[in-house]
mmCIF file of C-alpha atoms in Angstrom:
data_model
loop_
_atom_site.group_PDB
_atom_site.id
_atom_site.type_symbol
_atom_site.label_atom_id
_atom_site.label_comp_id
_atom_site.label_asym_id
_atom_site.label_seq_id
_atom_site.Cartn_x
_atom_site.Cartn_y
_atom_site.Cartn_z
ATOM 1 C CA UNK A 256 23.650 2.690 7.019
ATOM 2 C CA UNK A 257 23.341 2.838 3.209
ATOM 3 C CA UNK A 258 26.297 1.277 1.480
ATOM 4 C CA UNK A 259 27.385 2.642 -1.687
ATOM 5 C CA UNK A 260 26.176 0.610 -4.544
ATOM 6 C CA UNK A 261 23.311 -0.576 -2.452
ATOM 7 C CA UNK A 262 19.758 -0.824 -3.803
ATOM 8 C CA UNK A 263 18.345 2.031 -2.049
ATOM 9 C CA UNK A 264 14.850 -0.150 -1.810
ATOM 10 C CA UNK A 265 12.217 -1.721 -3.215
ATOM 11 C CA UNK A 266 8.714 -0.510 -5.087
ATOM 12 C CA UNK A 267 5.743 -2.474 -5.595
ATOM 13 C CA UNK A 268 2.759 -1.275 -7.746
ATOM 14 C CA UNK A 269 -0.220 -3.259 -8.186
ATOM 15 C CA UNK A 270 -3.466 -3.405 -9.578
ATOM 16 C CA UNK A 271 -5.895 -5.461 -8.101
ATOM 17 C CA UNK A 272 -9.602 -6.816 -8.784
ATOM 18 C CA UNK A 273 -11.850 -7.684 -6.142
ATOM 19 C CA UNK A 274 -16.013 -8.219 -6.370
ATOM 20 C CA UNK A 275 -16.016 -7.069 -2.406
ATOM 21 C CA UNK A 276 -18.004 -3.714 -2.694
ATOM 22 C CA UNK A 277 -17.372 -3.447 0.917
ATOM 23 C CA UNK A 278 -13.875 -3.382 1.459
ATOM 24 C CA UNK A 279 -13.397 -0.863 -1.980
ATOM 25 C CA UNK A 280 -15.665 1.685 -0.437
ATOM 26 C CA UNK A 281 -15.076 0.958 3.755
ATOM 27 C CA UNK A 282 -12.008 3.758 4.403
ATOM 28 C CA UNK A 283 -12.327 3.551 7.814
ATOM 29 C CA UNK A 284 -11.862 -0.352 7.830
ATOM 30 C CA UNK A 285 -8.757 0.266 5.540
ATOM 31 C CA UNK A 286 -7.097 2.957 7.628
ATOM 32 C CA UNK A 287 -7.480 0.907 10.800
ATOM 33 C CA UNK A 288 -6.220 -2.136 8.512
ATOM 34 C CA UNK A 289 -3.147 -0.276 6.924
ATOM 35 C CA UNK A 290 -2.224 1.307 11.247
ATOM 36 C CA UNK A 291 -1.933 -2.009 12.322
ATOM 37 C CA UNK A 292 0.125 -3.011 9.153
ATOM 38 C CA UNK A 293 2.237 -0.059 10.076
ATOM 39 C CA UNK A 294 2.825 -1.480 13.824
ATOM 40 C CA UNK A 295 3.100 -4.870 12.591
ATOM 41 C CA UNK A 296 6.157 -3.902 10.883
ATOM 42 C CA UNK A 297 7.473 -1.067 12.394
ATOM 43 C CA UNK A 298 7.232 1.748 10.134
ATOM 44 C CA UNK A 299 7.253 5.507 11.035
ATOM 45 C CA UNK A 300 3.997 7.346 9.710
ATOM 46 C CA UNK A 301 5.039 10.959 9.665
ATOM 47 C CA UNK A 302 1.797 12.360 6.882
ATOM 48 C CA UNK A 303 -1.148 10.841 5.590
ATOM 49 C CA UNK A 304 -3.953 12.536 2.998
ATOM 50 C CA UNK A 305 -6.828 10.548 2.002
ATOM 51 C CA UNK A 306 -9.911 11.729 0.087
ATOM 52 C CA UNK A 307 -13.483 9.825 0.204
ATOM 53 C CA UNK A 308 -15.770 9.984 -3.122
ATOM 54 C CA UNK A 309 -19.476 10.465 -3.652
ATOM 55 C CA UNK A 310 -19.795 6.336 -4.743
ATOM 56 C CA UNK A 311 -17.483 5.704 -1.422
ATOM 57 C CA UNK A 312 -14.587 5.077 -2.856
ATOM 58 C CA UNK A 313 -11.360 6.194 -1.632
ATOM 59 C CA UNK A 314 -7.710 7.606 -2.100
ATOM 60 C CA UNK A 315 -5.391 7.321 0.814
ATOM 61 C CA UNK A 316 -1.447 8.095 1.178
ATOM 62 C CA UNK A 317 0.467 8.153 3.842
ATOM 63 C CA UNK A 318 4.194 9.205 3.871
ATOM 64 C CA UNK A 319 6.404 7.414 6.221
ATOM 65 C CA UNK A 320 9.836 7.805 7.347
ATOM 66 C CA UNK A 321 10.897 4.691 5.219
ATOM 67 C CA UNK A 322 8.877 6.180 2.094
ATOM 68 C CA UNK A 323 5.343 5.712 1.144
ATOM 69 C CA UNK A 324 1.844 3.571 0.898
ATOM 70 C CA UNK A 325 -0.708 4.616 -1.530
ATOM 71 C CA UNK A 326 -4.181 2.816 -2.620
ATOM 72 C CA UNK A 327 -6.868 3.915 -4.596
ATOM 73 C CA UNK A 328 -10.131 2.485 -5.210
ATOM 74 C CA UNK A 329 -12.762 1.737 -8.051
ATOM 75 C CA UNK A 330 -15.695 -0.486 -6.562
ATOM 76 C CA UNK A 331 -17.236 0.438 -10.036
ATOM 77 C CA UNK A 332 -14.750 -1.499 -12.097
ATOM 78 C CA UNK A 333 -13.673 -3.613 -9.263
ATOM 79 C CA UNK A 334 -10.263 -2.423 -8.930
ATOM 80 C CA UNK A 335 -7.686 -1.351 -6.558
ATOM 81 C CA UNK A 336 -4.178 0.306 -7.071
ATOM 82 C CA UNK A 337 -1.877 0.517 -5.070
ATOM 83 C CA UNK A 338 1.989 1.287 -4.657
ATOM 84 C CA UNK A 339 4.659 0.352 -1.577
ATOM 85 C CA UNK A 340 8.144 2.067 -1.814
ATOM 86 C CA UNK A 341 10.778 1.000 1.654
ATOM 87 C CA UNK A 342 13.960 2.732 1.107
ATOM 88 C CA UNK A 343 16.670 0.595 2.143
ATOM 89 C CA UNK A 344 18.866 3.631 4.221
ATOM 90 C CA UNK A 345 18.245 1.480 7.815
ATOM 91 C CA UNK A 346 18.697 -2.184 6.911
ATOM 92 C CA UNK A 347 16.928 -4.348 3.622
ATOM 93 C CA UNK A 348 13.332 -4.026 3.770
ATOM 94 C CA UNK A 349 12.595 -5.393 0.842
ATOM 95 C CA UNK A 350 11.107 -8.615 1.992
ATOM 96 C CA UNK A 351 8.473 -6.276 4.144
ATOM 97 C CA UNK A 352 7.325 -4.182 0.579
ATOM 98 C CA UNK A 353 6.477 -8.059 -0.668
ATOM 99 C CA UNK A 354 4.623 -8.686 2.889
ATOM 100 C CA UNK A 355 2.734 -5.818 2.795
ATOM 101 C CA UNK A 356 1.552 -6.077 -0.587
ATOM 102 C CA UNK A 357 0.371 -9.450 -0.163
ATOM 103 C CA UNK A 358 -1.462 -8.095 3.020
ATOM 104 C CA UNK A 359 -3.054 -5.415 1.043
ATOM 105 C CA UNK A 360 -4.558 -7.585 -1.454
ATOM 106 C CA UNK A 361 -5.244 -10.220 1.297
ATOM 107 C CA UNK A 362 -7.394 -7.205 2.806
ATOM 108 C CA UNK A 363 -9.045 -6.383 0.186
ATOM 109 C CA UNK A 364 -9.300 -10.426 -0.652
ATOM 110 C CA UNK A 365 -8.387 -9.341 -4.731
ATOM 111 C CA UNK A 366 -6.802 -11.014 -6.899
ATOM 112 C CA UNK A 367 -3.650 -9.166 -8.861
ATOM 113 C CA UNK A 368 -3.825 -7.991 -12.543
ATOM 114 C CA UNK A 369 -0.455 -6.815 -12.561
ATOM 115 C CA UNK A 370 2.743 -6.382 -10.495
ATOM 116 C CA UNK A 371 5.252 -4.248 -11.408
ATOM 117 C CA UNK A 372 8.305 -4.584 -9.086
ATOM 118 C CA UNK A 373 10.942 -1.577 -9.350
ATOM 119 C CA UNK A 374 14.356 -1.520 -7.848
ATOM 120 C CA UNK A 375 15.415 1.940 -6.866
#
């Protein structure tokens, strides 16, 4: 459990560029992506929201027991956002908010513009 004085976890926020149309306006390839990124590291998924655009492009969030994954497209400027937040109340997980944010941008093969790193 959650010591005092501990860093209660670890949030990422990125933005990202990427010139593949395809992967900034293919949700269903995403959510399948970000489900097996979810059993690859054994998070909890208790909510998830995501909202589809007339270009394609795509908002998703889902909630999870350890916090929350957001992204956020813009195949029209190239871009992708995206945030990762692990609380720390089980055990450290901050080296999984750095793997999953390098799988996101692996996924969406982008490059990042900036990287904000916030410890809670």
């Amino acid at each position: 459990m959650l010591q005092q004085g501990t860093i209660l976890g670890l949030h990422i926020l990125q933005t990202l560029t990427s010139s593949k149309i395809q992967k900034l306006t293919d949700y269903e390839s995403c959510h399948l992506f970000l489900d097996s990124l979810l059993l690859a590291n054994k998070l909890e998924k208790v909510g998830e929201s995501h909202f589809i655009f007339e270009n394609k492009s795509f908002t998703t969030a889902i909630c999870l027991k350890e916090s929350h994954i957001c992204i956020h497209t813009w195949p029209e400027i190239n871009r992708v956002t995206m945030d990762v937040y692990l609380c720390n109340y089980s055990g450290n997980n901050n080296q999984k908010v750095h793997d999953i944010s390098k799988e996101i941008a692996f996924f969406f093969e982008a490059e990042i513009v900036s990287s904000n790193e916030i410890y809670r």
